[in-house]
Amino acid sequence: MSRRSLIGEALASPAPDQPSVSEAKDAAGATASRNFTTRRLEGFTEAARMVKRPTIRLKPAECSIWPGNARDYEQLTEPRLRSLIESIQAENGNRIPVVVRRKQQGELQYELIIGTRRHWAVAWLNANHYPDIELVAIIEDLDDEAAFRLADIENREREDISDLERGLNYKAAVDTYYDGLQARLAERVKISKSTLARYIGLTEIPHTIVSAFASPMELQVRYGDKLLPAIRNPSLRPRMEEAAKQIAAEQSFRQSGDEEPISGPQVVVRLLKAVSGRPGRAQKAVIEAAGSSIGVIEKDRARGLTITINPTDLSADEILDALRPLIEKAKILKRPAP
């Protein structure tokens, strides 16, 4: 049984008031995924107490999307949901109901709490030759905090929600429902405080650096662990952001030519390489003219170029001719040299 099916079963089937660990193991059977879901439901008593409820059918256009869900609805696309679309089309509807609640205000009667992918897929089918397919839904009476925890149960089972989406969702929930205390959220949704801190840490990564990745889906918690020390360092962050801009430009160029994007691990390596040297470390080159050394040109990230000319019998034109190729090689000119 798939993880998604397990969530649907938890929402639609009777469950004991307070399952014990042994009962959870019995219900889990032999599969680790079922064990995980049962343990998660122990931490959410509202879901554990749900009894089988009748379903309703509605059009996606009849309900708005609750903004407290982790998934970014705007990032959903037909290629990303192709298998789900085909499944709903074959079954003439979503087999696992979505969860909605009634809205007290606004033009639409319902608000979608769980099931953004199913909502998007049915909406797509309605707009693409299947107008009669409806969204199967369960109505629940939930406040925002309970809705957040219920959505977290399902989203924890998903592999197609980015770590950044989870981090943004957790940060918003900490600020909105838990008085800014990460420990309170960690206790309520039964995850470790360190894991929660790692997800929320991703929200510190500026958009400039996120854009270096081919997609926000590529930005994983383990990458954040490596990048955040430099991002939090005021002297290193500008250098990483500058490197990120160059990588983002390359990603865009590759995308326009249908080339393979730069992978997440490669992006991390390049970003870290940009801040691995000592800030302001100078690069020196000898200035040669007429077969002999006449001085030194020094390139420094902070100060630009420093030119030292030793006493010489050469003319000014000869000195300038010697300097020209070195200045061009230093790549400090904003416009190509004439």
mmCIF file of N, CA and C in Angstrom, residues 106-225:
data_model
loop_
_atom_site.group_PDB
_atom_site.id
_atom_site.type_symbol
_atom_site.label_atom_id
_atom_site.label_comp_id
_atom_site.label_asym_id
_atom_site.label_seq_id
_atom_site.Cartn_x
_atom_site.Cartn_y
_atom_site.Cartn_z
ATOM 1 N N GLY A 106 -16.156 35.270 2.136
ATOM 2 C CA GLY A 106 -15.626 35.138 0.791
ATOM 3 C C GLY A 106 -16.650 34.581 -0.174
ATOM 4 N N GLU A 107 -16.322 34.633 -1.443
ATOM 5 C CA GLU A 107 -17.242 34.200 -2.486
ATOM 6 C C GLU A 107 -17.371 32.684 -2.548
ATOM 7 N N LEU A 108 -16.268 31.955 -2.274
ATOM 8 C CA LEU A 108 -16.285 30.502 -2.375
ATOM 9 C C LEU A 108 -16.692 29.873 -1.051
ATOM 10 N N GLN A 109 -17.410 28.757 -1.132
ATOM 11 C CA GLN A 109 -17.955 28.125 0.066
ATOM 12 C C GLN A 109 -16.932 27.293 0.818
ATOM 13 N N TYR A 110 -15.933 26.747 0.089
ATOM 14 C CA TYR A 110 -15.003 25.819 0.706
ATOM 15 C C TYR A 110 -13.559 26.296 0.556
ATOM 16 N N GLU A 111 -12.723 25.800 1.477
ATOM 17 C CA GLU A 111 -11.287 26.057 1.420
ATOM 18 C C GLU A 111 -10.571 24.720 1.507
ATOM 19 N N LEU A 112 -9.664 24.467 0.567
ATOM 20 C CA LEU A 112 -8.944 23.196 0.498
ATOM 21 C C LEU A 112 -7.808 23.171 1.520
ATOM 22 N N ILE A 113 -7.818 22.162 2.391
ATOM 23 C CA ILE A 113 -6.771 22.012 3.400
ATOM 24 C C ILE A 113 -5.726 20.998 2.960
ATOM 25 N N ILE A 114 -6.170 19.859 2.475
ATOM 26 C CA ILE A 114 -5.287 18.779 2.023
ATOM 27 C C ILE A 114 -5.712 18.365 0.620
ATOM 28 N N GLY A 115 -4.717 18.200 -0.259
ATOM 29 C CA GLY A 115 -5.011 17.691 -1.594
ATOM 30 C C GLY A 115 -4.768 18.671 -2.710
ATOM 31 N N THR A 116 -3.733 19.511 -2.586
ATOM 32 C CA THR A 116 -3.478 20.506 -3.630
ATOM 33 C C THR A 116 -3.132 19.854 -4.965
ATOM 34 N N ARG A 117 -2.410 18.745 -4.938
ATOM 35 C CA ARG A 117 -2.068 18.058 -6.190
ATOM 36 C C ARG A 117 -3.328 17.515 -6.854
ATOM 37 N N ARG A 118 -4.198 16.889 -6.068
ATOM 38 C CA ARG A 118 -5.440 16.354 -6.629
ATOM 39 C C ARG A 118 -6.327 17.492 -7.146
ATOM 40 N N HIS A 119 -6.366 18.591 -6.406
ATOM 41 C CA HIS A 119 -7.139 19.754 -6.850
ATOM 42 C C HIS A 119 -6.608 20.250 -8.195
ATOM 43 N N TRP A 120 -5.286 20.408 -8.303
ATOM 44 C CA TRP A 120 -4.683 20.915 -9.534
ATOM 45 C C TRP A 120 -4.949 19.952 -10.685
ATOM 46 N N ALA A 121 -4.809 18.644 -10.423
ATOM 47 C CA ALA A 121 -4.986 17.654 -11.486
ATOM 48 C C ALA A 121 -6.418 17.649 -12.016
ATOM 49 N N VAL A 122 -7.416 17.704 -11.132
ATOM 50 C CA VAL A 122 -8.805 17.730 -11.577
ATOM 51 C C VAL A 122 -9.092 19.034 -12.321
ATOM 52 N N ALA A 123 -8.553 20.142 -11.828
ATOM 53 C CA ALA A 123 -8.741 21.421 -12.520
ATOM 54 C C ALA A 123 -8.154 21.356 -13.930
ATOM 55 N N TRP A 124 -6.991 20.721 -14.055
ATOM 56 C CA TRP A 124 -6.358 20.589 -15.374
ATOM 57 C C TRP A 124 -7.221 19.734 -16.286
ATOM 58 N N LEU A 125 -7.741 18.640 -15.762
ATOM 59 C CA LEU A 125 -8.597 17.774 -16.578
ATOM 60 C C LEU A 125 -9.871 18.496 -16.994
ATOM 61 N N ASN A 126 -10.454 19.287 -16.087
ATOM 62 C CA ASN A 126 -11.644 20.061 -16.429
ATOM 63 C C ASN A 126 -11.377 21.006 -17.589
ATOM 64 N N ALA A 127 -10.179 21.567 -17.613
ATOM 65 C CA ALA A 127 -9.822 22.530 -18.658
ATOM 66 C C ALA A 127 -9.309 21.850 -19.929
ATOM 67 N N ASN A 128 -9.135 20.534 -19.874
ATOM 68 C CA ASN A 128 -8.572 19.806 -21.018
ATOM 69 C C ASN A 128 -9.438 18.585 -21.357
ATOM 70 N N HIS A 129 -10.674 18.871 -21.773
ATOM 71 C CA HIS A 129 -11.570 17.879 -22.375
ATOM 72 C C HIS A 129 -12.278 16.948 -21.384
ATOM 73 N N TYR A 130 -12.141 17.170 -20.079
ATOM 74 C CA TYR A 130 -12.850 16.317 -19.124
ATOM 75 C C TYR A 130 -13.596 17.198 -18.107
ATOM 76 N N PRO A 131 -14.586 17.950 -18.566
ATOM 77 C CA PRO A 131 -15.263 18.903 -17.683
ATOM 78 C C PRO A 131 -16.154 18.256 -16.626
ATOM 79 N N ASP A 132 -16.491 16.979 -16.784
ATOM 80 C CA ASP A 132 -17.427 16.334 -15.867
ATOM 81 C C ASP A 132 -16.753 15.717 -14.641
ATOM 82 N N ILE A 133 -15.430 15.600 -14.645
ATOM 83 C CA ILE A 133 -14.745 15.016 -13.489
ATOM 84 C C ILE A 133 -14.806 15.989 -12.319
ATOM 85 N N GLU A 134 -15.205 15.486 -11.168
ATOM 86 C CA GLU A 134 -15.336 16.332 -9.978
ATOM 87 C C GLU A 134 -14.329 15.916 -8.912
ATOM 88 N N LEU A 135 -14.155 16.786 -7.946
ATOM 89 C CA LEU A 135 -13.225 16.566 -6.845
ATOM 90 C C LEU A 135 -13.992 15.931 -5.689
ATOM 91 N N VAL A 136 -13.554 14.750 -5.257
ATOM 92 C CA VAL A 136 -14.169 14.074 -4.118
ATOM 93 C C VAL A 136 -13.541 14.628 -2.843
ATOM 94 N N ALA A 137 -14.361 15.065 -1.900
ATOM 95 C CA ALA A 137 -13.843 15.765 -0.727
ATOM 96 C C ALA A 137 -14.550 15.338 0.549
ATOM 97 N N ILE A 138 -13.848 15.497 1.673
ATOM 98 C CA ILE A 138 -14.395 15.339 3.012
ATOM 99 C C ILE A 138 -14.405 16.715 3.657
ATOM 100 N N ILE A 139 -15.493 17.063 4.333
ATOM 101 C CA ILE A 139 -15.575 18.346 5.025
ATOM 102 C C ILE A 139 -15.169 18.149 6.481
ATOM 103 N N GLU A 140 -14.225 18.954 6.962
ATOM 104 C CA GLU A 140 -13.793 18.898 8.361
ATOM 105 C C GLU A 140 -13.903 20.284 8.983
ATOM 106 N N ASP A 141 -14.176 20.299 10.272
ATOM 107 C CA ASP A 141 -14.239 21.546 11.027
ATOM 108 C C ASP A 141 -12.906 21.712 11.757
ATOM 109 N N LEU A 142 -12.003 22.508 11.195
ATOM 110 C CA LEU A 142 -10.641 22.636 11.720
ATOM 111 C C LEU A 142 -10.263 24.104 11.845
ATOM 112 N N ASP A 143 -9.574 24.450 12.932
ATOM 113 C CA ASP A 143 -8.979 25.776 12.980
ATOM 114 C C ASP A 143 -7.637 25.729 12.255
ATOM 115 N N ASP A 144 -6.978 26.873 12.122
ATOM 116 C CA ASP A 144 -5.755 26.936 11.317
ATOM 117 C C ASP A 144 -4.643 26.057 11.879
ATOM 118 N N GLU A 145 -4.482 26.055 13.193
ATOM 119 C CA GLU A 145 -3.389 25.271 13.783
ATOM 120 C C GLU A 145 -3.613 23.776 13.577
ATOM 121 N N ALA A 146 -4.863 23.324 13.760
ATOM 122 C CA ALA A 146 -5.179 21.917 13.520
ATOM 123 C C ALA A 146 -5.037 21.583 12.037
ATOM 124 N N ALA A 147 -5.418 22.521 11.160
ATOM 125 C CA ALA A 147 -5.270 22.315 9.721
ATOM 126 C C ALA A 147 -3.801 22.178 9.345
ATOM 127 N N PHE A 148 -2.947 22.984 9.977
ATOM 128 C CA PHE A 148 -1.517 22.901 9.712
ATOM 129 C C PHE A 148 -0.977 21.522 10.069
ATOM 130 N N ARG A 149 -1.364 21.018 11.246
ATOM 131 C CA ARG A 149 -0.843 19.719 11.670
ATOM 132 C C ARG A 149 -1.388 18.588 10.812
ATOM 133 N N LEU A 150 -2.646 18.679 10.417
ATOM 134 C CA LEU A 150 -3.212 17.659 9.544
ATOM 135 C C LEU A 150 -2.513 17.660 8.190
ATOM 136 N N ALA A 151 -2.277 18.848 7.643
ATOM 137 C CA ALA A 151 -1.561 18.947 6.363
ATOM 138 C C ALA A 151 -0.139 18.413 6.500
ATOM 139 N N ASP A 152 0.482 18.645 7.656
ATOM 140 C CA ASP A 152 1.845 18.171 7.859
ATOM 141 C C ASP A 152 1.916 16.650 7.851
ATOM 142 N N ILE A 153 0.871 15.979 8.350
ATOM 143 C CA ILE A 153 0.844 14.516 8.312
ATOM 144 C C ILE A 153 0.961 14.021 6.881
ATOM 145 N N GLU A 154 0.142 14.587 5.998
ATOM 146 C CA GLU A 154 0.195 14.142 4.608
ATOM 147 C C GLU A 154 1.480 14.589 3.926
ATOM 148 N N ASN A 155 1.874 15.841 4.139
ATOM 149 C CA ASN A 155 3.050 16.363 3.444
ATOM 150 C C ASN A 155 4.319 15.643 3.853
ATOM 151 N N ARG A 156 4.378 15.139 5.083
ATOM 152 C CA ARG A 156 5.571 14.411 5.513
ATOM 153 C C ARG A 156 5.741 13.128 4.715
ATOM 154 N N GLU A 157 4.647 12.632 4.154
ATOM 155 C CA GLU A 157 4.697 11.416 3.340
ATOM 156 C C GLU A 157 5.135 11.703 1.904
ATOM 157 N N ARG A 158 5.154 12.950 1.515
ATOM 158 C CA ARG A 158 5.419 13.300 0.121
ATOM 159 C C ARG A 158 6.910 13.496 -0.123
ATOM 160 N N GLU A 159 7.357 13.053 -1.271
ATOM 161 C CA GLU A 159 8.740 13.255 -1.665
ATOM 162 C C GLU A 159 8.868 14.391 -2.673
ATOM 163 N N ASP A 160 7.747 14.924 -3.162
ATOM 164 C CA ASP A 160 7.809 15.950 -4.197
ATOM 165 C C ASP A 160 7.551 17.342 -3.648
ATOM 166 N N ILE A 161 7.650 17.516 -2.334
ATOM 167 C CA ILE A 161 7.651 18.844 -1.734
ATOM 168 C C ILE A 161 9.096 19.182 -1.409
ATOM 169 N N SER A 162 9.553 20.333 -1.835
ATOM 170 C CA SER A 162 10.955 20.680 -1.627
ATOM 171 C C SER A 162 11.234 20.972 -0.161
ATOM 172 N N ASP A 163 12.486 20.784 0.212
ATOM 173 C CA ASP A 163 12.897 21.110 1.581
ATOM 174 C C ASP A 163 12.677 22.591 1.873
ATOM 175 N N LEU A 164 12.851 23.432 0.858
ATOM 176 C CA LEU A 164 12.629 24.866 1.042
ATOM 177 C C LEU A 164 11.159 25.160 1.315
ATOM 178 N N GLU A 165 10.246 24.484 0.598
ATOM 179 C CA GLU A 165 8.821 24.655 0.859
ATOM 180 C C GLU A 165 8.481 24.263 2.295
ATOM 181 N N ARG A 166 9.064 23.157 2.747
ATOM 182 C CA ARG A 166 8.815 22.723 4.131
ATOM 183 C C ARG A 166 9.347 23.764 5.113
ATOM 184 N N GLY A 167 10.546 24.267 4.841
ATOM 185 C CA GLY A 167 11.143 25.247 5.731
ATOM 186 C C GLY A 167 10.303 26.517 5.835
ATOM 187 N N LEU A 168 9.841 27.007 4.695
ATOM 188 C CA LEU A 168 9.002 28.208 4.693
ATOM 189 C C LEU A 168 7.701 27.966 5.442
ATOM 190 N N ASN A 169 7.126 26.772 5.248
ATOM 191 C CA ASN A 169 5.878 26.432 5.918
ATOM 192 C C ASN A 169 6.067 26.337 7.431
ATOM 193 N N TYR A 170 7.151 25.703 7.862
ATOM 194 C CA TYR A 170 7.420 25.574 9.292
ATOM 195 C C TYR A 170 7.696 26.937 9.927
ATOM 196 N N LYS A 171 8.458 27.770 9.226
ATOM 197 C CA LYS A 171 8.761 29.094 9.782
ATOM 198 C C LYS A 171 7.486 29.914 9.956
ATOM 199 N N ALA A 172 6.608 29.876 8.942
ATOM 200 C CA ALA A 172 5.354 30.612 9.039
ATOM 201 C C ALA A 172 4.501 30.085 10.185
ATOM 202 N N ALA A 173 4.501 28.758 10.366
ATOM 203 C CA ALA A 173 3.705 28.162 11.440
ATOM 204 C C ALA A 173 4.262 28.533 12.810
ATOM 205 N N VAL A 174 5.588 28.531 12.960
ATOM 206 C CA VAL A 174 6.200 28.929 14.228
ATOM 207 C C VAL A 174 5.769 30.337 14.601
ATOM 208 N N ASP A 175 5.828 31.230 13.646
ATOM 209 C CA ASP A 175 5.493 32.633 13.911
ATOM 210 C C ASP A 175 3.992 32.830 14.141
ATOM 211 N N THR A 176 3.162 32.041 13.442
ATOM 212 C CA THR A 176 1.716 32.262 13.475
ATOM 213 C C THR A 176 1.021 31.543 14.626
ATOM 214 N N TYR A 177 1.442 30.288 14.882
ATOM 215 C CA TYR A 177 0.694 29.464 15.838
ATOM 216 C C TYR A 177 1.433 29.187 17.157
ATOM 217 N N TYR A 178 2.753 29.364 17.174
ATOM 218 C CA TYR A 178 3.521 28.896 18.322
ATOM 219 C C TYR A 178 4.380 29.991 18.961
ATOM 220 N N ASP A 179 3.947 31.223 18.826
ATOM 221 C CA ASP A 179 4.591 32.361 19.497
ATOM 222 C C ASP A 179 6.086 32.465 19.196
ATOM 223 N N GLY A 180 6.475 32.057 17.999
ATOM 224 C CA GLY A 180 7.873 32.152 17.605
ATOM 225 C C GLY A 180 8.781 31.111 18.235
ATOM 226 N N LEU A 181 8.232 30.106 18.902
ATOM 227 C CA LEU A 181 9.028 29.093 19.612
ATOM 228 C C LEU A 181 9.096 27.804 18.793
ATOM 229 N N GLN A 182 10.261 27.518 18.237
ATOM 230 C CA GLN A 182 10.426 26.317 17.435
ATOM 231 C C GLN A 182 10.192 25.056 18.252
ATOM 232 N N ALA A 183 10.569 25.080 19.519
ATOM 233 C CA ALA A 183 10.417 23.896 20.369
ATOM 234 C C ALA A 183 8.949 23.491 20.489
ATOM 235 N N ARG A 184 8.043 24.454 20.521
ATOM 236 C CA ARG A 184 6.618 24.141 20.635
ATOM 237 C C ARG A 184 6.104 23.455 19.381
ATOM 238 N N LEU A 185 6.525 23.951 18.215
ATOM 239 C CA LEU A 185 6.109 23.297 16.975
ATOM 240 C C LEU A 185 6.683 21.891 16.903
ATOM 241 N N ALA A 186 7.965 21.738 17.250
ATOM 242 C CA ALA A 186 8.609 20.426 17.188
ATOM 243 C C ALA A 186 7.856 19.411 18.042
ATOM 244 N N GLU A 187 7.403 19.837 19.203
ATOM 245 C CA GLU A 187 6.659 18.939 20.088
ATOM 246 C C GLU A 187 5.303 18.597 19.497
ATOM 247 N N ARG A 188 4.628 19.573 18.915
ATOM 248 C CA ARG A 188 3.283 19.351 18.383
ATOM 249 C C ARG A 188 3.270 18.419 17.177
ATOM 250 N N VAL A 189 4.280 18.527 16.306
ATOM 251 C CA VAL A 189 4.286 17.685 15.103
ATOM 252 C C VAL A 189 5.249 16.510 15.214
ATOM 253 N N LYS A 190 5.867 16.362 16.402
ATOM 254 C CA LYS A 190 6.705 15.199 16.694
ATOM 255 C C LYS A 190 7.889 15.061 15.746
ATOM 256 N N ILE A 191 8.673 16.139 15.623
ATOM 257 C CA ILE A 191 9.955 16.043 14.945
ATOM 258 C C ILE A 191 11.001 16.641 15.876
ATOM 259 N N SER A 192 12.264 16.307 15.650
ATOM 260 C CA SER A 192 13.315 16.797 16.527
ATOM 261 C C SER A 192 13.533 18.292 16.310
ATOM 262 N N LYS A 193 13.981 18.958 17.359
ATOM 263 C CA LYS A 193 14.240 20.395 17.260
ATOM 264 C C LYS A 193 15.369 20.678 16.280
ATOM 265 N N SER A 194 16.355 19.787 16.207
ATOM 266 C CA SER A 194 17.471 20.014 15.279
ATOM 267 C C SER A 194 17.017 19.885 13.829
ATOM 268 N N THR A 195 16.147 18.906 13.555
ATOM 269 C CA THR A 195 15.626 18.757 12.192
ATOM 270 C C THR A 195 14.804 19.977 11.795
ATOM 271 N N LEU A 196 13.973 20.435 12.702
ATOM 272 C CA LEU A 196 13.162 21.623 12.432
ATOM 273 C C LEU A 196 14.048 22.837 12.162
ATOM 274 N N ALA A 197 15.095 23.005 12.970
ATOM 275 C CA ALA A 197 16.003 24.146 12.793
ATOM 276 C C ALA A 197 16.699 24.091 11.437
ATOM 277 N N ARG A 198 17.019 22.901 10.966
ATOM 278 C CA ARG A 198 17.682 22.768 9.667
ATOM 279 C C ARG A 198 16.742 23.177 8.533
ATOM 280 N N TYR A 199 15.481 22.773 8.622
ATOM 281 C CA TYR A 199 14.513 23.175 7.598
ATOM 282 C C TYR A 199 14.325 24.687 7.603
ATOM 283 N N ILE A 200 14.119 25.253 8.786
ATOM 284 C CA ILE A 200 13.886 26.690 8.874
ATOM 285 C C ILE A 200 15.132 27.462 8.458
ATOM 286 N N GLY A 201 16.317 26.881 8.667
ATOM 287 C CA GLY A 201 17.551 27.536 8.244
ATOM 288 C C GLY A 201 17.579 27.832 6.755
ATOM 289 N N LEU A 202 16.904 26.991 5.965
ATOM 290 C CA LEU A 202 16.880 27.218 4.518
ATOM 291 C C LEU A 202 16.229 28.550 4.163
ATOM 292 N N THR A 203 15.349 29.039 5.020
ATOM 293 C CA THR A 203 14.674 30.305 4.723
ATOM 294 C C THR A 203 15.616 31.493 4.827
ATOM 295 N N GLU A 204 16.806 31.295 5.396
ATOM 296 C CA GLU A 204 17.801 32.365 5.470
ATOM 297 C C GLU A 204 18.571 32.536 4.158
ATOM 298 N N ILE A 205 18.475 31.555 3.279
ATOM 299 C CA ILE A 205 19.226 31.610 2.025
ATOM 300 C C ILE A 205 18.558 32.619 1.099
ATOM 301 N N PRO A 206 19.254 33.658 0.672
ATOM 302 C CA PRO A 206 18.636 34.698 -0.155
ATOM 303 C C PRO A 206 18.236 34.167 -1.520
ATOM 304 N N HIS A 207 17.257 34.840 -2.121
ATOM 305 C CA HIS A 207 16.751 34.410 -3.422
ATOM 306 C C HIS A 207 17.865 34.371 -4.470
ATOM 307 N N THR A 208 18.819 35.282 -4.359
ATOM 308 C CA THR A 208 19.930 35.309 -5.319
ATOM 309 C C THR A 208 20.640 33.965 -5.373
ATOM 310 N N ILE A 209 20.837 33.351 -4.203
ATOM 311 C CA ILE A 209 21.541 32.064 -4.139
ATOM 312 C C ILE A 209 20.605 30.919 -4.493
ATOM 313 N N VAL A 210 19.343 31.000 -4.091
ATOM 314 C CA VAL A 210 18.375 29.959 -4.464
ATOM 315 C C VAL A 210 18.270 29.858 -5.980
ATOM 316 N N SER A 211 18.328 31.001 -6.661
ATOM 317 C CA SER A 211 18.171 31.016 -8.118
ATOM 318 C C SER A 211 19.335 30.350 -8.843
ATOM 319 N N ALA A 212 20.428 30.080 -8.152
ATOM 320 C CA ALA A 212 21.543 29.368 -8.779
ATOM 321 C C ALA A 212 21.181 27.907 -9.048
ATOM 322 N N PHE A 213 20.228 27.379 -8.301
ATOM 323 C CA PHE A 213 19.797 26.000 -8.510
ATOM 324 C C PHE A 213 18.798 25.952 -9.657
ATOM 325 N N ALA A 214 18.803 24.847 -10.387
ATOM 326 C CA ALA A 214 17.923 24.711 -11.545
ATOM 327 C C ALA A 214 16.459 24.846 -11.154
ATOM 328 N N SER A 215 16.125 24.463 -9.923
ATOM 329 C CA SER A 215 14.769 24.565 -9.396
ATOM 330 C C SER A 215 14.864 24.636 -7.882
ATOM 331 N N PRO A 216 13.921 25.308 -7.219
ATOM 332 C CA PRO A 216 13.915 25.281 -5.750
ATOM 333 C C PRO A 216 13.834 23.874 -5.195
ATOM 334 N N MET A 217 13.314 22.919 -5.980
ATOM 335 C CA MET A 217 13.256 21.526 -5.550
ATOM 336 C C MET A 217 14.652 20.961 -5.311
ATOM 337 N N GLU A 218 15.651 21.562 -5.963
ATOM 338 C CA GLU A 218 17.028 21.061 -5.850
ATOM 339 C C GLU A 218 17.691 21.459 -4.534
ATOM 340 N N LEU A 219 17.170 22.489 -3.887
ATOM 341 C CA LEU A 219 17.808 22.999 -2.671
ATOM 342 C C LEU A 219 17.416 22.121 -1.486
ATOM 343 N N GLN A 220 18.340 21.291 -1.045
ATOM 344 C CA GLN A 220 18.069 20.345 0.025
ATOM 345 C C GLN A 220 18.668 20.823 1.343
ATOM 346 N N VAL A 221 18.138 20.259 2.434
ATOM 347 C CA VAL A 221 18.613 20.616 3.764
ATOM 348 C C VAL A 221 20.121 20.400 3.885
ATOM 349 N N ARG A 222 20.626 19.312 3.338
ATOM 350 C CA ARG A 222 22.064 19.026 3.469
ATOM 351 C C ARG A 222 22.911 20.069 2.745
ATOM 352 N N TYR A 223 22.364 20.691 1.698
ATOM 353 C CA TYR A 223 23.091 21.769 1.041
ATOM 354 C C TYR A 223 23.090 23.023 1.913
ATOM 355 N N GLY A 224 21.954 23.258 2.558
ATOM 356 C CA GLY A 224 21.869 24.398 3.460
ATOM 357 C C GLY A 224 22.888 24.306 4.587
ATOM 358 N N ASP A 225 23.118 23.092 5.099
ATOM 359 C CA ASP A 225 24.105 22.895 6.156
ATOM 360 C C ASP A 225 25.488 23.392 5.724
#
